[in-house]
CSV table of C-alpha atoms in Angstrom, one decimal:
chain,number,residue,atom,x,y,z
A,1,UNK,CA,232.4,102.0,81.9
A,2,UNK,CA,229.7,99.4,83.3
A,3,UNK,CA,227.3,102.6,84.8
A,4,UNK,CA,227.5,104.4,81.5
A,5,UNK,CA,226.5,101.3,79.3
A,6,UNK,CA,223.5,101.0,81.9
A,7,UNK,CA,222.9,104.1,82.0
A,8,UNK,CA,222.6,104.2,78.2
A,9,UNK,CA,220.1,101.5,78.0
A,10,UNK,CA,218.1,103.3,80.7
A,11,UNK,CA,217.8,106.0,78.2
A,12,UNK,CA,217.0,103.6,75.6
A,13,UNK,CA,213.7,102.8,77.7
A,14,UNK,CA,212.7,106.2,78.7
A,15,UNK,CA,213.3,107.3,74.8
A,16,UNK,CA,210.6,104.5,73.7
A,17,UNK,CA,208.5,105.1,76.9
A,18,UNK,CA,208.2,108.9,75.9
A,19,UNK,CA,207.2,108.0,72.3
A,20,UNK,CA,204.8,105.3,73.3
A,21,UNK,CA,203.2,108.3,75.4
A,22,UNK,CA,203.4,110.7,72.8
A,23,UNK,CA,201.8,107.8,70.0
A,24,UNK,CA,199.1,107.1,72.6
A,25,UNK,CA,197.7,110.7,73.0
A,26,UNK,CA,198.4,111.5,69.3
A,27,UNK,CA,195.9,108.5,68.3
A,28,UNK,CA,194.0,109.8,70.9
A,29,UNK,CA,193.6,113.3,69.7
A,30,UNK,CA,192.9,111.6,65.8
A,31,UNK,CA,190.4,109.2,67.1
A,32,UNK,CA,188.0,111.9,68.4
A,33,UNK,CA,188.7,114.2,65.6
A,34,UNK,CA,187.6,111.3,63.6
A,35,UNK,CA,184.8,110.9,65.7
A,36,UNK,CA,183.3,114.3,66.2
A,37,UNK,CA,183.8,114.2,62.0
A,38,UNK,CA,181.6,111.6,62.1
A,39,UNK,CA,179.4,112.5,64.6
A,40,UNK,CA,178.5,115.8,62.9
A,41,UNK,CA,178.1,114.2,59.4
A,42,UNK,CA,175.7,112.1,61.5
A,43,UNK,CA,173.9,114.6,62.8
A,44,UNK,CA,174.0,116.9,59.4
A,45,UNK,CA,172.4,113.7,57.4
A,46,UNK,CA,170.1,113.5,59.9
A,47,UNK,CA,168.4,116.6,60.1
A,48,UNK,CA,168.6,116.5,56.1
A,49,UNK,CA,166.6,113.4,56.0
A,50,UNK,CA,164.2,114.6,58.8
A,51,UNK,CA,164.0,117.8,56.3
A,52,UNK,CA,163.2,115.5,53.5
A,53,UNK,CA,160.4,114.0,55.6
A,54,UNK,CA,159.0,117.2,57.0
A,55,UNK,CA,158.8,117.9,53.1
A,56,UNK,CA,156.7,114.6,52.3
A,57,UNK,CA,154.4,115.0,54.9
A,58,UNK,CA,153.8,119.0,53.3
A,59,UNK,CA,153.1,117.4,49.9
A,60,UNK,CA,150.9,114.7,51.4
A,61,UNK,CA,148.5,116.7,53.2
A,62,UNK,CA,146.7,117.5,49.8
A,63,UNK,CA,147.0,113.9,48.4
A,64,UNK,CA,144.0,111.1,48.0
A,65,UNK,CA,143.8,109.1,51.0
A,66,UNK,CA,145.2,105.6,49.9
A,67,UNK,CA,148.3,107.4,47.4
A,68,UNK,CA,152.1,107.4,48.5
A,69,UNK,CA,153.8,110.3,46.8
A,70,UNK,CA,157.5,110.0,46.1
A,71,UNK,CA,159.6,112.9,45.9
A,72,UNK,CA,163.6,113.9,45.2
A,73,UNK,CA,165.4,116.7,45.3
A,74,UNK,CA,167.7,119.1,43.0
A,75,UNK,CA,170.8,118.2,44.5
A,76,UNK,CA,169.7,114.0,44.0
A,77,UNK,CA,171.0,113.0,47.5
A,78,UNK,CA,167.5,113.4,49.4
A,79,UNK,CA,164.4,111.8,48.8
A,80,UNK,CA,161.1,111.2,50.5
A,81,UNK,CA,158.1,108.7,50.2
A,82,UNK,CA,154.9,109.5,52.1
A,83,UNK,CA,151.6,107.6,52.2
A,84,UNK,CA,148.3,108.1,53.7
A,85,UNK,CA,145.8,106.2,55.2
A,86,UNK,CA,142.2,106.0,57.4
A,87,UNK,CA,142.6,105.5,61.1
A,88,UNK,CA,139.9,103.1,61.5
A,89,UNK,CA,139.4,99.3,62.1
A,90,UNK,CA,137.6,97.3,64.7
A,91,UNK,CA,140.8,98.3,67.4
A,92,UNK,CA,141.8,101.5,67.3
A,93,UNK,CA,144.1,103.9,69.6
A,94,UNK,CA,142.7,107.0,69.9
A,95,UNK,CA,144.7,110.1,68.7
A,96,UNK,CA,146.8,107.2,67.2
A,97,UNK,CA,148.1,106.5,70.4
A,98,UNK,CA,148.6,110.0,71.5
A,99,UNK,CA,148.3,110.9,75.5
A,100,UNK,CA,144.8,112.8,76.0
A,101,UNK,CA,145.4,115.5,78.8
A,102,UNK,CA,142.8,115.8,81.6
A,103,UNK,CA,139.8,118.1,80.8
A,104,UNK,CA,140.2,117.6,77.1
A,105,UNK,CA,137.9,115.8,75.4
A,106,UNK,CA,138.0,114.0,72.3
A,107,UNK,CA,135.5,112.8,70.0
A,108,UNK,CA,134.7,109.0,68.6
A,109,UNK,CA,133.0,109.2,65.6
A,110,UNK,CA,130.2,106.5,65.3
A,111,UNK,CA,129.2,107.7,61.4
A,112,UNK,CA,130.6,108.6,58.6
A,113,UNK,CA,132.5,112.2,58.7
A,114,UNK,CA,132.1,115.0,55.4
A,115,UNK,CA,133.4,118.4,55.2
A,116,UNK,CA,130.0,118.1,52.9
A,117,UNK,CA,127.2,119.0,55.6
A,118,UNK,CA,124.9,116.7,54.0
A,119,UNK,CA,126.8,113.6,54.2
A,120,UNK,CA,128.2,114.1,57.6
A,121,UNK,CA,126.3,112.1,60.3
A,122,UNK,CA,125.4,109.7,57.5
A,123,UNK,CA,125.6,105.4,58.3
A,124,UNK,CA,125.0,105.6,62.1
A,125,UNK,CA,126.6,102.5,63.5
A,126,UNK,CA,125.5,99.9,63.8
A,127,UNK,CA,123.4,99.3,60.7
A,128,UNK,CA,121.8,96.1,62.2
A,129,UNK,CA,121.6,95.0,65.4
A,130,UNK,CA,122.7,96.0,68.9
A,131,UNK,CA,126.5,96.3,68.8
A,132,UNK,CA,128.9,96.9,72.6
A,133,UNK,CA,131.3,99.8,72.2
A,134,UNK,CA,134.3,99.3,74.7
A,135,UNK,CA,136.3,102.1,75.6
A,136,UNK,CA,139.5,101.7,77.2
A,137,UNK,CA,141.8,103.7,79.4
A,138,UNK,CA,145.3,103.9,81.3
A,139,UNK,CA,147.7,102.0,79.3
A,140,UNK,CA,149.6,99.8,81.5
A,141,UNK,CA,153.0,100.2,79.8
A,142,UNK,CA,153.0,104.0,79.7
A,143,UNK,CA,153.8,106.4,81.9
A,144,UNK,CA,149.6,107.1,82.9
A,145,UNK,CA,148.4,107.4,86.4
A,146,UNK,CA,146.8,104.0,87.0
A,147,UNK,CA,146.6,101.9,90.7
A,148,UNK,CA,147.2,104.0,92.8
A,149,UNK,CA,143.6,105.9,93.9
A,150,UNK,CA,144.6,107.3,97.5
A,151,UNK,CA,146.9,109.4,95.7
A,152,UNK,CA,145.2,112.9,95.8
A,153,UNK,CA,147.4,115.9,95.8
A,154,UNK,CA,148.1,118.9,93.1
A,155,UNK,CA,150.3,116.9,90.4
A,156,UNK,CA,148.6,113.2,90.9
A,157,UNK,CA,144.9,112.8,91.3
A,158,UNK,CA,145.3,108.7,90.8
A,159,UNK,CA,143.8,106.6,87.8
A,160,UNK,CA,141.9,109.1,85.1
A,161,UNK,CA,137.2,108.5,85.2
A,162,UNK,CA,135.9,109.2,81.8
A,163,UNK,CA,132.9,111.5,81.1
A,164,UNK,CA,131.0,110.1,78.1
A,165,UNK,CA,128.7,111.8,76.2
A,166,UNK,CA,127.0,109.9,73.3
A,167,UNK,CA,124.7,111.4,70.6
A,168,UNK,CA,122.4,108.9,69.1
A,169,UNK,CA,119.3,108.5,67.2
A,170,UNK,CA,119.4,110.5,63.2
A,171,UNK,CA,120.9,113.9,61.8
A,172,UNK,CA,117.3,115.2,62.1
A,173,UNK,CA,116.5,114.2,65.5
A,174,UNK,CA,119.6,113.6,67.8
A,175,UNK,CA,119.6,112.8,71.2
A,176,UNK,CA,122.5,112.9,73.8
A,177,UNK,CA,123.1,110.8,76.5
A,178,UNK,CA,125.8,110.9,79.6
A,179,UNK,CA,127.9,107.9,80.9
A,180,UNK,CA,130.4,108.2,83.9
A,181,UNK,CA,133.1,105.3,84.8
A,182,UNK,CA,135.7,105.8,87.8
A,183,UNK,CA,138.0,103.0,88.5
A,184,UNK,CA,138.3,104.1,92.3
A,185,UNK,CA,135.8,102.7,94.3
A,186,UNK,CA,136.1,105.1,97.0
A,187,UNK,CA,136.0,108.0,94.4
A,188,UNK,CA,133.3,106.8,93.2
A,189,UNK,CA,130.9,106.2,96.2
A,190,UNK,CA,131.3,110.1,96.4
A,191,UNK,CA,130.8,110.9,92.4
A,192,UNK,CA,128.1,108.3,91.9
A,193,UNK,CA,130.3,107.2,88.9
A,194,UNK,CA,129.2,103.5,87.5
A,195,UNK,CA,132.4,100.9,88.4
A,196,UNK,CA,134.9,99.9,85.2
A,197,UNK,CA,135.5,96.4,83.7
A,198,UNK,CA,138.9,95.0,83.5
A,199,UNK,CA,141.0,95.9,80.6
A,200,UNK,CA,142.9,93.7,77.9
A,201,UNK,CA,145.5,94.2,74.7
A,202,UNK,CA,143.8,96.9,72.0
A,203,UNK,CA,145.9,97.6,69.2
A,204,UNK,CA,149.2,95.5,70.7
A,205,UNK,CA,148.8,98.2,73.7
A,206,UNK,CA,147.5,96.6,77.3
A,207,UNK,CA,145.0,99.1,79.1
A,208,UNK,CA,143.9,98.8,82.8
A,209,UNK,CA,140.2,99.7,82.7
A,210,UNK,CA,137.2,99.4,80.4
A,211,UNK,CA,134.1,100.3,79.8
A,212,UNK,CA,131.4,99.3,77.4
A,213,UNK,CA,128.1,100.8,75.9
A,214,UNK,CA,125.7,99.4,73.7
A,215,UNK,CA,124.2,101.0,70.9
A,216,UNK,CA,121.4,99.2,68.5
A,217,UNK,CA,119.7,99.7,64.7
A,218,UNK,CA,116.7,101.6,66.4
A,219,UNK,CA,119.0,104.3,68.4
A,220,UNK,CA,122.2,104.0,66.3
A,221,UNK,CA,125.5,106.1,68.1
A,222,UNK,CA,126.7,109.6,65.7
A,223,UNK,CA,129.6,110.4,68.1
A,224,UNK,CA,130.6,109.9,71.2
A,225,UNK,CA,132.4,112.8,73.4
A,226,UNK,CA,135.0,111.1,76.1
A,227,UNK,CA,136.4,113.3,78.5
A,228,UNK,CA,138.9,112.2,81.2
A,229,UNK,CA,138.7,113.3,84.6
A,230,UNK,CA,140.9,114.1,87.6
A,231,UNK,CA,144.3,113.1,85.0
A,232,UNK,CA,145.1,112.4,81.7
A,233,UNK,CA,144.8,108.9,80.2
A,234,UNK,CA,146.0,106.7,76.5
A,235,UNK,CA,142.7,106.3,75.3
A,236,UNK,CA,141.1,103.1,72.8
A,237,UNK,CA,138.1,101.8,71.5
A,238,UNK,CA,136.9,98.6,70.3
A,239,UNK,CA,133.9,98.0,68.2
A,240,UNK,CA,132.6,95.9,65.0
A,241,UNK,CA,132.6,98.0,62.1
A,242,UNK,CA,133.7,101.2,63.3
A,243,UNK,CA,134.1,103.9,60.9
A,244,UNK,CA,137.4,105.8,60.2
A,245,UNK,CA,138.9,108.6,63.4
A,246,UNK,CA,141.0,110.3,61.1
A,247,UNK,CA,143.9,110.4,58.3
A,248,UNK,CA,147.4,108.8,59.5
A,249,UNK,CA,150.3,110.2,56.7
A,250,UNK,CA,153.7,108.6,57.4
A,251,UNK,CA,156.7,110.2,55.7
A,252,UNK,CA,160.0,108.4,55.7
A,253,UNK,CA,162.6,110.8,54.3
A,254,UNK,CA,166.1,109.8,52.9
A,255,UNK,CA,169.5,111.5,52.9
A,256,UNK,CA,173.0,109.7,51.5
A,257,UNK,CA,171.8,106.5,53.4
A,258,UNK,CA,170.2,107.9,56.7
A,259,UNK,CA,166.4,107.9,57.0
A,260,UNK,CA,164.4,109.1,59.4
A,261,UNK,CA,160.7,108.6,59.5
A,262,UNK,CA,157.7,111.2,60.7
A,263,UNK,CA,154.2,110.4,61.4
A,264,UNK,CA,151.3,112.9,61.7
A,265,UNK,CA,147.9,112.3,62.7
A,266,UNK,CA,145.2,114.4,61.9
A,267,UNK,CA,141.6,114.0,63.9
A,268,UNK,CA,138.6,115.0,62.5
A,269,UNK,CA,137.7,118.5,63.7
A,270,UNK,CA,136.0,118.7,66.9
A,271,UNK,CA,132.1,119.2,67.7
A,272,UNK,CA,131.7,122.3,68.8
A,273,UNK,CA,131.1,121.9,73.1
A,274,UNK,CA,127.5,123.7,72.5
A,275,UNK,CA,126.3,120.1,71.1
A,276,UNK,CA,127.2,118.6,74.7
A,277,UNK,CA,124.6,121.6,76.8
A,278,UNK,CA,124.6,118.7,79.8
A,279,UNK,CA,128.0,117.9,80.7
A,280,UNK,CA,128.5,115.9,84.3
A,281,UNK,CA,131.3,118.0,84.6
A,282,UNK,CA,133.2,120.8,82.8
A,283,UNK,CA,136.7,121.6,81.9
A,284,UNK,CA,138.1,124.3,84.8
């Protein structure tokens, strides 16, 4: 009689030890249904609020520079606000902050831009004066090639040099002239290039190297052409007065609660490479 009233309670335990097992994996199996529910909705609010945005930045393409549009859509859920502005100030990140790839150039303007051909080229900078230009490379944060100048193989040719090509003087009678900055001294007792300054903080972002170039009243800058050389390079200038690089449109779109938030840049269109006939070096 004593076995089989212990051997009853040892029943008893495995009874409750099998339905604690069986309670653990069923909450299990709800939990990550509950999850991957979740997840998805996540995901599907997501892309419709990254729609919505996409959509803002469409209707703000046409818009004034200086207007926010506000949109929603037929079904009331989604919803966007975009806004545009000038890239321009005394610190600017050029391509708003966008890596520029080795061998392709980008352009500073130094006057004021038109798509009306007679207004572009108009207010040289400076007006008055002799102002410095500082242009400055390798962000120290990012991932750009920077200390490093014995490395020289296929994928990593060290710290970027900059080819600059500056067009001064008026619409009527421009002249261009050619500027070359290598951080590597031993590079650079090869390429002739002129030695950089020390960089600082532009725009919140720390760069490595700088350069400067002065332009004055009586041979104002137009545009300047900077090229980087041997690899790729973030990119910024600093300068008193500077006239606007470009239009910036942000777009935050909004779904049931979720945003998400695009920005798009768009540069000035490019000078055609025919304005630049004495190149130091050329894309390959």
């Amino acid at each position: 009689m004593k076995n089989e009233k212990y051997q009853s309670g040892q029943i008893l335990i495995i009874v409750i030890f099998v339905l604690v097992v069986a309670l653990t994996i069923g909450l299990s199996v709800v939990t990550r249904s509950i999850t991957t529910i979740r997840t998805t909705t996540e995901e599907d609010n997501s892309q419709k609020a990254f729609s919505a945005a996409e959509a803002g930045i469409e209707r703000a393409l046409t818009a004034n520079v200086g207007t926010t549009i506000i949109g929603t859509f037929a079904d009331k859920n989604s919803s966007y606000s975009a806004s545009t502005s000038l890239l321009m100030g005394d610190e600017v990140l050029v391509n708003n902050g966008s890596f520029v790839l080795k061998d392709d150039p980008v352009d500073v303007w130094l006057s004021d831009y038109s798509t009306d051909q007679s207004k572009i080229y108009l207010n040289p900078w400076p007006a008055s004066g002799s102002k410095v230009l500082s242009i400055y490379w390798v962000a120290s944060s990012s991932n750009d090639p920077n200390s490093d100048c014995s490395t020289n193989n296929a994928e990593n040719f060290g710290p970027a040099a900059l080819n600059i090509s500056a067009i001064t003087g008026s619409k009527i009678a421009p002249k261009i002239s050619h500027y070359a900055f290598d951080p590597c001294g031993a590079r650079a007792a090869v390429n002739n290039f002129s030695p950089v300054l020390p960089g600082t903080s532009v725009a919140g972002t720390s760069f490595l190297y700088r350069a400067e170039i002065t332009f004055s009243s009586t041979d104002p800058g137009l545009l300047v052409r900077i090229l980087p050389l041997y690899s790729g390079a973030h990119i910024a200038i600093k300068g008193t007065g500077l006239p606007a690089q470009g239009t910036v449109i942000a777009s935050v779109g909004s779904y049931v609660g979720t945003n998400r938030k695009i920005v798009s840049y768009r540069g000035y269109p490019k000078v055609p490479i025919e304005l630049y006939p004495y190149s130091i070096f050329s894309a390959k």
